[in-house]
Tab-separated table of C-alpha atoms and ligand atoms in Angstrom:
chain	number	residue	atom	x	y	z
A	1	MET	CA	33.621	-7.239	22.528
A	2	GLU	CA	30.923	-9.809	23.249
A	3	LYS	CA	30.468	-12.299	20.419
A	4	ARG	CA	26.850	-12.723	19.437
A	5	LEU	CA	25.238	-15.145	16.978
A	6	ARG	CA	21.636	-15.652	16.093
A	7	LEU	CA	19.100	-17.855	14.401
A	8	ALA	CA	16.517	-15.804	12.523
A	9	PRO	CA	13.765	-18.242	11.539
A	10	SER	CA	10.631	-17.212	9.670
A	11	PRO	CA	7.689	-18.909	11.389
A	12	THR	CA	6.013	-19.886	8.121
A	13	GLY	CA	6.289	-23.642	8.610
A	14	LEU	CA	7.314	-26.344	11.038
A	15	PHE	CA	10.908	-26.406	12.341
A	16	HIS	CA	12.788	-27.993	9.454
A	17	ILE	CA	16.070	-29.894	9.532
A	18	GLY	CA	17.818	-27.200	7.461
A	19	THR	CA	16.942	-24.497	9.983
A	20	ALA	CA	17.782	-26.838	12.848
A	21	ARG	CA	21.226	-27.505	11.395
A	22	THR	CA	21.815	-23.741	10.964
A	23	ALA	CA	20.753	-23.286	14.595
A	24	LEU	CA	23.150	-26.022	15.648
A	25	PHE	CA	26.141	-24.488	13.830
A	26	ASN	CA	25.350	-21.088	15.363
A	27	TRP	CA	24.982	-22.613	18.829
A	28	LEU	CA	28.173	-24.661	18.530
A	29	TYR	CA	30.220	-21.724	17.342
A	30	ALA	CA	28.778	-19.405	20.007
A	31	LYS	CA	29.802	-21.934	22.666
A	32	LYS	CA	33.198	-22.450	21.073
A	33	ILE	CA	34.092	-18.752	21.171
A	34	GLY	CA	32.379	-18.025	24.478
A	35	GLY	CA	29.649	-15.978	22.806
A	36	LYS	CA	25.881	-15.841	22.993
A	37	PHE	CA	23.274	-17.623	20.909
A	38	LEU	CA	20.159	-15.537	20.239
A	39	ILE	CA	16.851	-15.930	18.464
A	40	ARG	CA	14.984	-13.492	16.284
A	41	ILE	CA	11.598	-14.528	14.983
A	42	GLU	CA	11.203	-12.987	11.529
A	43	ASP	CA	7.437	-12.834	11.534
A	44	THR	CA	6.766	-9.925	9.219
A	45	ASP	CA	5.164	-12.029	6.493
A	46	PHE	CA	1.757	-11.643	8.080
A	47	LEU	CA	-0.017	-13.914	5.655
A	48	ARG	CA	2.231	-16.914	6.206
A	49	SER	CA	3.572	-16.456	9.743
A	50	LYS	CA	1.786	-18.341	12.515
A	51	SER	CA	2.349	-18.349	16.255
A	52	GLU	CA	2.057	-22.145	16.315
A	53	TYR	CA	5.095	-22.309	14.026
A	54	THR	CA	7.035	-20.029	16.382
A	55	LYS	CA	6.125	-22.386	19.207
A	56	ASN	CA	7.106	-25.394	17.128
A	57	ILE	CA	10.518	-23.870	16.341
A	58	LEU	CA	11.231	-22.892	19.958
A	59	ASP	CA	10.057	-26.287	21.250
A	60	GLY	CA	12.265	-28.018	18.696
A	61	LEU	CA	15.306	-25.974	19.718
A	62	LYS	CA	14.690	-26.818	23.361
A	63	TRP	CA	14.221	-30.490	22.555
A	64	LEU	CA	17.553	-30.542	20.698
A	65	GLY	CA	19.262	-28.919	23.678
A	66	LEU	CA	20.006	-25.647	21.859
A	67	LYS	CA	19.281	-23.134	24.596
A	68	TRP	CA	19.288	-19.476	23.696
A	69	ASP	CA	20.730	-16.815	25.950
A	70	GLU	CA	18.279	-13.921	25.780
A	71	GLU	CA	14.562	-13.412	25.306
A	72	PRO	CA	13.801	-13.942	21.562
A	73	VAL	CA	13.326	-10.761	19.546
A	74	LYS	CA	10.162	-10.493	17.466
A	75	GLN	CA	10.771	-8.693	14.231
A	76	SER	CA	7.126	-7.632	13.903
A	77	GLU	CA	7.492	-5.506	17.021
A	78	ARG	CA	10.242	-3.487	15.412
A	79	ILE	CA	8.541	-2.362	12.220
A	80	SER	CA	8.314	1.288	13.240
A	81	ILE	CA	12.063	1.274	13.852
A	82	HIS	CA	12.742	-0.255	10.440
A	83	LYS	CA	10.598	2.459	8.884
A	84	LYS	CA	12.552	5.146	10.707
A	85	TYR	CA	15.725	3.922	9.053
A	86	ILE	CA	14.062	3.732	5.644
A	87	LYS	CA	13.038	7.357	6.131
A	88	LYS	CA	16.631	8.218	6.910
A	89	LEU	CA	17.762	6.640	3.636
A	90	LEU	CA	15.037	8.509	1.773
A	91	GLU	CA	16.096	11.768	3.325
A	92	CYS	CA	19.754	11.400	2.460
A	93	GLY	CA	18.939	10.387	-1.106
A	94	ALA	CA	20.185	6.785	-0.808
A	95	ALA	CA	16.641	5.540	-1.411
A	96	TYR	CA	13.638	6.754	-3.386
A	97	ARG	CA	9.999	6.102	-4.120
A	98	CYS	CA	9.316	3.900	-7.088
A	99	PHE	CA	5.822	3.913	-8.593
A	100	THR	CA	6.309	1.184	-11.187
A	101	THR	CA	3.125	-0.876	-11.194
A	102	GLU	CA	2.953	-4.682	-11.081
A	103	ASP	CA	1.838	-4.661	-14.735
A	104	GLU	CA	4.780	-2.531	-15.759
A	105	ILE	CA	7.144	-4.868	-13.949
A	106	SER	CA	5.641	-7.897	-15.716
A	107	GLU	CA	6.017	-6.131	-19.049
A	108	LEU	CA	9.672	-5.417	-18.307
A	109	ARG	CA	10.239	-9.060	-17.342
A	110	GLU	CA	8.642	-10.264	-20.574
A	111	GLU	CA	10.884	-8.035	-22.635
A	112	GLN	CA	13.961	-9.201	-20.761
A	113	LYS	CA	12.901	-12.810	-21.161
A	114	LYS	CA	12.561	-12.373	-24.911
A	115	LYS	CA	16.097	-11.035	-25.025
A	116	GLY	CA	17.344	-13.855	-22.824
A	117	LEU	CA	18.253	-11.453	-20.031
A	118	PRO	CA	17.827	-12.141	-16.288
A	119	PRO	CA	15.077	-10.150	-14.500
A	120	LYS	CA	16.310	-6.743	-13.460
A	121	HIS	CA	14.551	-3.514	-12.554
A	122	ASP	CA	15.431	-0.587	-14.812
A	123	ASN	CA	15.456	1.922	-11.953
A	124	ARG	CA	13.138	4.160	-13.983
A	125	HIS	CA	12.068	6.303	-11.050
A	126	ARG	CA	15.475	6.827	-9.535
A	127	ASN	CA	15.651	10.482	-10.448
A	128	LEU	CA	12.066	11.681	-10.206
A	129	SER	CA	11.704	15.326	-9.244
A	130	LYS	CA	9.691	16.314	-6.186
A	131	GLU	CA	6.928	17.460	-8.528
A	132	GLU	CA	6.861	14.153	-10.404
A	133	VAL	CA	6.568	12.277	-7.123
A	134	GLU	CA	3.743	14.562	-6.058
A	135	LYS	CA	1.987	13.980	-9.364
A	136	PHE	CA	2.119	10.165	-9.018
A	137	ILE	CA	0.824	10.427	-5.480
A	138	SER	CA	-2.007	12.754	-6.437
A	139	GLN	CA	-2.961	10.204	-9.149
A	140	GLY	CA	-3.425	7.690	-6.327
A	141	LYS	CA	-0.456	5.508	-7.301
A	142	SER	CA	1.146	3.298	-4.671
A	143	SER	CA	4.907	3.098	-4.270
A	144	VAL	CA	7.672	0.963	-2.858
A	145	ILE	CA	10.942	2.328	-1.534
A	146	ARG	CA	14.002	1.356	-3.519
A	147	PHE	CA	17.616	1.537	-2.395
A	148	LYS	CA	20.064	2.837	-4.982
A	149	ILE	CA	22.640	0.272	-6.023
A	150	ASP	CA	25.780	1.585	-7.672
A	151	GLU	CA	26.117	-0.781	-10.615
A	152	LYS	CA	29.801	-0.115	-11.064
A	153	ILE	CA	30.996	-1.570	-7.817
A	154	GLN	CA	31.996	-5.009	-6.731
A	155	ILE	CA	30.970	-6.267	-3.285
A	156	LYS	CA	33.518	-8.381	-1.458
A	157	TRP	CA	33.642	-10.151	1.849
A	158	GLU	CA	35.744	-12.761	3.587
A	159	ASP	CA	33.353	-15.615	4.192
A	160	GLN	CA	34.460	-17.711	7.156
A	161	ILE	CA	33.525	-20.906	5.338
A	162	ARG	CA	34.087	-20.027	1.684
A	163	GLY	CA	36.937	-17.539	1.756
A	164	GLU	CA	36.691	-14.409	-0.369
A	165	ILE	CA	33.338	-13.944	-2.108
A	166	LYS	CA	32.915	-11.313	-4.806
A	167	TRP	CA	29.627	-10.136	-6.208
A	168	GLN	CA	29.044	-7.610	-8.980
A	169	ALA	CA	26.499	-4.981	-7.952
A	170	ARG	CA	25.092	-5.007	-11.490
A	171	ASP	CA	23.994	-8.610	-10.928
A	172	LEU	CA	21.752	-7.788	-7.976
A	173	GLY	CA	18.605	-7.186	-10.021
A	174	GLY	CA	18.530	-3.386	-10.002
A	175	ASP	CA	17.748	-1.014	-7.153
A	176	LEU	CA	16.682	-2.991	-4.101
A	177	VAL	CA	13.116	-2.859	-2.819
A	178	LEU	CA	13.175	-2.076	0.903
A	179	SER	CA	9.466	-1.966	1.689
A	180	ARG	CA	6.097	-3.220	0.497
A	181	ARG	CA	3.731	-1.025	-1.485
A	182	ALA	CA	2.015	1.839	0.300
A	183	MET	CA	-0.217	4.730	-0.655
A	184	GLY	CA	0.636	8.411	-0.462
A	185	TYR	CA	3.738	9.311	1.454
A	186	GLU	CA	3.427	6.244	3.681
A	187	ILE	CA	6.246	3.741	3.962
A	188	GLY	CA	5.086	0.152	3.578
A	189	ASP	CA	6.223	-2.728	5.768
A	190	PRO	CA	9.944	-3.408	5.453
A	191	LEU	CA	11.220	-6.428	3.541
A	192	TYR	CA	13.679	-9.088	4.697
A	193	ASN	CA	16.941	-7.669	3.347
A	194	PHE	CA	16.396	-4.371	5.086
A	195	ALA	CA	14.846	-5.512	8.366
A	196	VAL	CA	17.572	-8.133	8.829
A	197	VAL	CA	20.330	-5.498	8.737
A	198	VAL	CA	18.577	-3.131	11.145
A	199	ASP	CA	17.819	-5.970	13.548
A	200	ASP	CA	21.227	-7.637	13.396
A	201	ASN	CA	22.716	-4.247	14.157
A	202	PHE	CA	20.254	-3.651	17.007
A	203	MET	CA	21.042	-7.077	18.482
A	204	ASN	CA	24.785	-6.399	18.128
A	205	ILE	CA	25.250	-9.543	16.071
A	206	THR	CA	28.933	-10.116	15.393
A	207	HIS	CA	28.726	-13.336	13.342
A	208	VAL	CA	26.047	-14.226	10.814
A	209	VAL	CA	26.001	-17.944	10.006
A	210	ARG	CA	23.275	-19.025	7.574
A	211	GLY	CA	22.562	-21.143	4.517
A	212	GLU	CA	24.306	-20.636	1.192
A	213	ASP	CA	20.984	-19.666	-0.373
A	214	HIS	CA	21.544	-16.290	1.323
A	215	ILE	CA	24.807	-15.436	-0.448
A	216	SER	CA	23.253	-12.917	-2.845
A	217	ASN	CA	21.284	-11.421	0.057
A	218	THR	CA	24.538	-10.880	1.917
A	219	ALA	CA	25.843	-8.832	-1.003
A	220	LYS	CA	22.731	-6.631	-0.811
A	221	GLN	CA	22.868	-6.374	2.951
A	222	ILE	CA	26.496	-5.250	2.924
A	223	LEU	CA	25.430	-2.246	0.836
A	224	ILE	CA	22.781	-1.391	3.435
A	225	TYR	CA	25.292	-1.750	6.291
A	226	LYS	CA	27.482	0.760	4.508
A	227	ALA	CA	24.652	3.178	3.773
A	228	LEU	CA	23.489	3.158	7.395
A	229	ASN	CA	27.019	3.297	8.699
A	230	PHE	CA	26.517	0.132	10.746
A	231	LYS	CA	29.323	-2.154	11.823
A	232	GLN	CA	29.310	-5.233	9.610
A	233	PRO	CA	29.309	-8.708	11.196
A	234	THR	CA	31.361	-11.532	9.710
A	235	PHE	CA	29.427	-13.782	7.320
A	236	SER	CA	29.493	-17.559	6.899
A	237	HIS	CA	27.398	-19.505	4.438
A	238	THR	CA	26.777	-23.146	5.243
A	239	PRO	CA	26.296	-25.798	2.533
A	240	LEU	CA	22.881	-27.114	1.589
A	241	ILE	CA	21.664	-30.477	2.807
A	242	LEU	CA	21.307	-32.846	-0.147
A	243	ASN	CA	19.455	-36.103	-0.689
A	244	ALA	CA	21.101	-39.348	-1.807
A	245	GLU	CA	20.904	-38.209	-5.457
A	246	GLY	CA	22.764	-35.017	-4.627
A	247	LYS	CA	19.704	-32.781	-5.022
A	248	LYS	CA	18.460	-30.273	-2.461
A	249	LEU	CA	16.623	-32.135	0.279
A	250	SER	CA	12.865	-31.835	-0.064
A	251	LYS	CA	9.660	-33.190	1.442
A	252	ARG	CA	9.826	-36.042	-1.044
A	253	ASP	CA	12.869	-37.347	0.815
A	254	TYR	CA	10.724	-37.938	3.894
A	255	VAL	CA	12.917	-35.573	5.846
A	256	THR	CA	10.584	-32.979	7.156
A	257	SER	CA	10.171	-31.354	10.492
A	258	ILE	CA	12.143	-31.976	13.659
A	259	ASP	CA	8.865	-33.123	15.236
A	260	GLU	CA	8.708	-35.986	12.824
A	261	PHE	CA	12.184	-37.155	13.713
A	262	ARG	CA	11.038	-37.111	17.319
A	263	ASN	CA	7.910	-39.093	16.455
A	264	MET	CA	9.923	-41.553	14.404
A	265	GLY	CA	11.890	-42.429	17.540
A	266	TYR	CA	15.122	-40.490	17.243
A	267	LEU	CA	16.760	-39.195	20.390
A	268	PRO	CA	17.483	-35.462	20.467
A	269	GLU	CA	21.138	-35.977	21.329
A	270	ALA	CA	21.526	-38.493	18.473
A	271	LEU	CA	19.872	-36.190	15.950
A	272	ALA	CA	21.950	-33.226	17.117
A	273	ASN	CA	25.129	-35.323	16.972
A	274	TYR	CA	24.230	-36.468	13.450
A	275	MET	CA	23.309	-32.984	12.242
A	276	ALA	CA	26.701	-31.635	13.330
A	277	PHE	CA	28.272	-33.944	10.754
A	278	LEU	CA	26.003	-32.650	8.013
A	279	GLY	CA	28.609	-30.420	6.477
A	280	TRP	CA	31.168	-30.272	9.268
A	281	SER	CA	34.289	-32.404	8.944
A	282	PRO	CA	36.916	-31.794	11.578
A	283	LYS	CA	40.515	-32.536	10.645
A	284	SER	CA	41.043	-35.246	13.212
A	285	LEU	CA	38.401	-37.154	15.046
A	286	GLU	CA	38.700	-40.270	17.161
A	287	HIS	CA	35.052	-41.147	17.324
A	288	GLU	CA	31.804	-39.781	16.056
A	289	ILE	CA	29.580	-40.211	19.083
A	290	LEU	CA	29.971	-36.851	20.751
A	291	SER	CA	27.824	-34.661	22.948
A	292	LEU	CA	27.102	-31.086	21.914
A	293	ASP	CA	29.497	-29.810	24.550
A	294	GLU	CA	32.249	-32.072	23.258
A	295	ILE	CA	31.582	-30.987	19.676
A	296	SER	CA	31.547	-27.303	20.621
A	297	LYS	CA	35.103	-27.627	21.937
A	298	ILE	CA	36.481	-28.861	18.618
A	299	PHE	CA	34.035	-27.069	16.323
A	300	ASP	CA	35.217	-24.423	13.903
A	301	LEU	CA	33.520	-22.691	11.005
A	302	SER	CA	36.613	-23.254	8.879
A	303	ASP	CA	35.986	-27.022	9.112
A	304	ILE	CA	32.602	-26.680	7.428
A	305	ASN	CA	32.640	-27.887	3.843
A	306	LYS	CA	31.674	-25.756	0.899
A	307	ALA	CA	30.087	-28.666	-0.944
A	308	GLY	CA	26.585	-29.827	-0.117
A	309	ALA	CA	26.112	-32.318	2.706
A	310	LYS	CA	24.390	-35.592	1.874
A	311	PHE	CA	21.684	-36.699	4.256
A	312	SER	CA	22.074	-40.349	5.210
A	313	TRP	CA	19.381	-42.276	7.038
A	314	GLU	CA	21.871	-45.082	7.527
A	315	LYS	CA	24.286	-42.940	9.467
A	316	LEU	CA	21.565	-41.264	11.481
A	317	ASN	CA	20.155	-44.680	12.387
A	318	TRP	CA	23.565	-45.943	13.398
A	319	ILE	CA	24.165	-42.923	15.637
A	320	ASN	CA	20.714	-43.298	17.178
A	321	SER	CA	21.316	-46.979	17.908
A	322	GLN	CA	24.612	-46.084	19.608
A	323	TYR	CA	22.842	-43.591	21.860
A	324	ILE	CA	20.180	-46.152	22.749
A	325	LYS	CA	22.842	-48.758	23.548
A	326	ASN	CA	24.734	-46.368	25.778
A	327	MET	CA	21.737	-44.825	27.439
A	328	GLU	CA	21.346	-45.018	31.173
A	329	SER	CA	18.871	-47.876	31.708
A	330	VAL	CA	16.431	-46.090	34.043
A	331	ARG	CA	16.035	-43.238	31.556
A	332	LEU	CA	15.641	-45.689	28.662
A	333	SER	CA	13.027	-47.696	30.573
A	334	GLU	CA	11.084	-44.504	31.238
A	335	ILE	CA	11.128	-43.540	27.552
A	336	ILE	CA	10.121	-47.059	26.525
A	337	GLY	CA	7.453	-46.989	29.248
A	338	ARG	CA	5.754	-44.110	27.426
A	339	TYR	CA	5.337	-46.301	24.348
A	340	TRP	CA	3.845	-49.058	26.534
A	341	ASP	CA	1.477	-46.543	28.109
A	342	GLU	CA	0.274	-45.561	24.654
A	343	MET	CA	-0.402	-49.226	23.901
A	344	SER	CA	-1.912	-49.768	27.374
A	345	TRP	CA	0.654	-52.463	28.135
A	346	GLU	CA	1.299	-52.787	31.843
A	347	PRO	CA	4.699	-53.900	33.104
A	348	PRO	CA	4.635	-55.814	36.431
A	349	SER	CA	7.215	-53.567	38.124
A	350	LYS	CA	9.729	-50.805	37.601
A	351	GLU	CA	12.654	-53.236	37.973
A	352	TRP	CA	11.104	-55.492	35.352
A	353	SER	CA	10.877	-52.538	32.956
A	354	ILE	CA	14.515	-51.646	33.534
A	355	LYS	CA	15.630	-55.256	32.968
A	356	LEU	CA	13.590	-55.475	29.780
A	357	ALA	CA	15.026	-52.163	28.546
A	358	ILE	CA	18.543	-53.526	29.106
A	359	LEU	CA	17.635	-56.743	27.316
A	360	ILE	CA	16.232	-55.164	24.145
A	361	LYS	CA	18.333	-52.035	23.755
A	362	ASP	CA	21.004	-53.652	21.585
A	363	SER	CA	18.417	-54.605	19.007
A	364	MET	CA	16.826	-51.171	18.828
A	365	THR	CA	17.593	-48.555	16.180
A	366	LEU	CA	14.652	-46.282	16.887
A	367	LEU	CA	12.931	-45.786	20.211
A	368	LYS	CA	9.693	-47.042	18.777
A	369	ASP	CA	11.383	-50.366	17.992
A	370	ALA	CA	10.760	-50.969	21.692
A	371	ILE	CA	7.174	-51.825	20.778
A	372	ASP	CA	8.071	-54.766	18.533
A	373	GLN	CA	10.970	-55.848	20.701
A	374	SER	CA	8.980	-55.921	23.921
A	375	LYS	CA	5.696	-57.231	22.533
A	376	PRO	CA	6.604	-60.925	23.129
A	377	PHE	CA	7.021	-60.104	26.817
A	378	PHE	CA	3.444	-58.855	27.092
A	379	PHE	CA	1.635	-61.275	24.799
A	380	LEU	CA	1.725	-65.004	24.163
A	381	PRO	CA	3.314	-65.600	20.779
A	382	PRO	CA	1.992	-67.871	18.034
A	383	ILE	CA	4.145	-71.017	17.750
A	384	GLN	CA	5.757	-70.694	14.341
A	385	LYS	CA	6.544	-73.471	11.932
A	386	GLU	CA	10.250	-73.618	12.854
A	387	GLY	CA	9.245	-73.868	16.523
A	388	GLN	CA	6.770	-76.657	15.840
A	389	ASP	CA	9.331	-78.513	13.743
A	390	PHE	CA	11.891	-78.255	16.500
A	391	LEU	CA	9.533	-79.528	19.166
A	392	ALA	CA	8.611	-82.453	16.953
A	393	LYS	CA	12.222	-83.687	17.034
A	394	GLY	CA	14.185	-85.757	19.609
A	395	ASP	CA	14.021	-84.780	23.239
A	396	SER	CA	12.601	-81.341	22.785
A	397	LYS	CA	9.010	-81.904	23.832
A	398	GLN	CA	10.255	-84.021	26.719
A	399	SER	CA	12.574	-81.181	27.680
A	400	LEU	CA	9.666	-78.802	28.089
A	401	LYS	CA	7.770	-81.306	30.236
A	402	LEU	CA	10.800	-81.783	32.473
A	403	ILE	CA	11.279	-78.047	32.918
A	404	LEU	CA	7.593	-77.591	33.666
A	405	ASN	CA	7.532	-80.349	36.262
A	406	PHE	CA	10.670	-79.003	37.858
A	407	LEU	CA	9.204	-75.512	38.145
A	408	ILE	CA	5.951	-76.818	39.613
A	409	ASP	CA	7.610	-79.312	42.024
A	410	LYS	CA	10.079	-76.803	43.346
A	411	ASN	CA	7.534	-74.043	43.341
A	412	ALA	CA	10.165	-72.078	41.456
A	413	VAL	CA	8.763	-68.589	41.184
A	414	LYS	CA	10.591	-65.309	40.697
A	415	LEU	CA	13.759	-66.881	39.335
A	416	ASN	CA	16.888	-64.891	38.916
A	417	GLN	CA	19.338	-65.633	36.121
A	418	GLU	CA	21.608	-67.742	38.294
A	419	LYS	CA	18.758	-69.950	39.419
A	420	ALA	CA	17.524	-70.293	35.843
A	421	ARG	CA	20.961	-71.453	34.734
A	422	GLU	CA	21.112	-73.961	37.605
A	423	ILE	CA	17.756	-75.446	36.580
A	424	ILE	CA	19.001	-76.034	33.042
A	425	ASN	CA	22.236	-77.589	34.331
A	426	GLU	CA	20.439	-79.825	36.803
A	427	ILE	CA	17.857	-81.150	34.341
A	428	SER	CA	20.544	-81.642	31.728
A	429	LYS	CA	22.619	-83.731	34.120
A	430	MET	CA	19.726	-85.656	35.667
A	431	HIS	CA	18.143	-86.651	32.356
A	432	ASN	CA	21.168	-86.562	30.123
A	433	ILE	CA	19.676	-84.015	27.748
A	434	LYS	CA	21.881	-81.493	26.019
A	435	LYS	CA	21.642	-78.012	27.491
A	436	GLY	CA	21.218	-76.614	23.986
A	437	VAL	CA	18.096	-78.713	23.442
A	438	LEU	CA	16.593	-77.643	26.758
A	439	MET	CA	17.243	-74.012	25.995
A	440	LYS	CA	15.960	-74.133	22.428
A	441	SER	CA	12.758	-75.888	23.517
A	442	LEU	CA	12.226	-73.257	26.153
A	443	ARG	CA	12.828	-70.553	23.588
A	444	VAL	CA	10.052	-71.961	21.411
A	445	ALA	CA	7.696	-71.952	24.405
A	446	PHE	CA	8.621	-68.374	25.292
A	447	PHE	CA	8.886	-66.773	21.852
A	448	GLY	CA	7.241	-69.235	19.474
A	449	SER	CA	10.421	-69.387	17.372
A	450	LEU	CA	14.105	-70.177	17.593
A	451	SER	CA	15.251	-66.572	17.663
A	452	GLY	CA	14.894	-63.799	20.176
A	453	PRO	CA	16.812	-62.090	22.943
A	454	ASP	CA	19.033	-63.776	25.545
A	455	LEU	CA	17.101	-66.747	26.926
A	456	ILE	CA	18.210	-66.689	30.552
A	457	GLN	CA	17.600	-62.944	30.910
A	458	SER	CA	14.234	-63.391	29.236
A	459	TRP	CA	13.349	-66.253	31.585
A	460	GLU	CA	13.986	-64.030	34.580
A	461	LEU	CA	11.490	-61.548	33.156
A	462	PHE	CA	8.894	-64.209	32.269
A	463	SER	CA	9.285	-65.644	35.720
A	464	GLU	CA	8.618	-62.295	37.318
A	465	SER	CA	5.563	-61.680	35.148
A	466	LYS	CA	4.419	-65.218	36.095
A	467	SER	CA	4.283	-66.206	32.514
A	468	ASP	CA	7.033	-68.849	32.165
A	469	ILE	CA	4.921	-71.760	33.427
A	470	LEU	CA	1.941	-70.495	31.497
A	471	ARG	CA	3.892	-70.338	28.254
A	472	ILE	CA	5.326	-73.827	28.656
A	473	GLU	CA	1.903	-75.301	29.461
A	474	ARG	CA	0.313	-73.567	26.557
A	475	CYS	CA	3.034	-74.651	24.156
A	476	LEU	CA	2.695	-78.267	25.258
A	477	LYS	CA	-1.021	-78.059	24.680
A	478	LEU	CA	-0.634	-76.560	21.228
A	479	ILE	CA	1.811	-79.106	19.835
B	1	LIG	N1	14.344	-15.390	8.019
B	1	LIG	C1	15.443	-15.781	7.194
B	1	LIG	C2	15.293	-17.246	6.850
B	1	LIG	O1	14.600	-17.965	7.579
B	1	LIG	C3	16.720	-15.516	7.943
B	1	LIG	C4	17.952	-15.621	7.177
B	1	LIG	C5	19.103	-15.044	7.951
B	1	LIG	O2	19.628	-15.787	8.775
B	1	LIG	O3	19.404	-13.883	7.766
B	1	LIG	O4	15.806	-17.724	5.864
């Protein structure tokens, strides 16, 4: 039988890291077992669902490389089917109309609260006669449909992550509401716990993998599977993502939508790689930098932890920096080029951009670090105090003059690294000046300070952008 997994996001907000991690685990496991990864948009909360959120979720999945295998299913298009099944449950007596008003429910809650009891419906309309139902309807009362829960039973399932889970039916809050309020003999719009079962069955879902906050829903859904005589999928409940203090991750932790990670300068493959480790710990692992395909080969639901997974910016940053370091230089230069475009910085050539990308990539953690790291190559830097102090000492100012004269005399333009090295060697020998002094002086002229990227590689770039002579002249004028 074909193995089928799904992500069932509600488009009531931007694509969040928790949903993205659930998507990733579903995708990885689908690949691992040769199954399919599907999407169902659960858009039946008409007040909160927005098509821009659906777009944001699908765009985010694509960006992360989590391709789905079939056209996404829209839950809102299936409401009439859900209602058909509710009708079936009504007809066989597994469900009934409940006319309890909102006020009556609040009253019941108050009473329970006073007694220190958890909220639970008292199933007061479970056994209404046909005449009583008619009477309520003729009085113009609205009703929901409730599913009868047998309080005596225990619900059990073998969770693929947590092992056996048992739930007492009496702890499920009373008979389960299947649909929203409606007037007369109408059936209102179906609610999550019912629609999800009908749709998972329709989509032939074989494995449900979702967050641990759905454990009590699973208990309810199993009862509906049984009542409708549907084949039950296997269930797996993934751990929550926690902040550094061990609390559920929230907006206050600055971890929000996948978009924001993208805007912050994280690479999709780095974020996906990192997210896989949020709760998954394989038994043996040689290294942690792995592509999704590599992870899918070793991934298993049984290696997902039960305990919450702590979100770590440090680890995410480290993984991102590894991806930047190892990235193919043309691709990196194109990504960096987009940042330059935004700043209206114009590189002299494509080759120059590639060389600069190679030069700065080791000092980048986020893609946007490219702005700070490449800025000195586009703009003349201020000469800082340490630079001024250095040039005030010994042969350093003289060194700059010698290099400048050499460049002008020899009409040395468009230097490569070898040529640049030769110039330093030659001047050092000719004038008996230490190479270190020549290089440090040049560094001050180029960067305004004594730190910065590799000098010879930088010189090649400054030479190509015709800014080496300019920088030396300017520095000599300033000091
Ligand atoms: N729409 C539900 C949610 O976003 C789906 C849960 C499930 O996977 O069944 O939480």
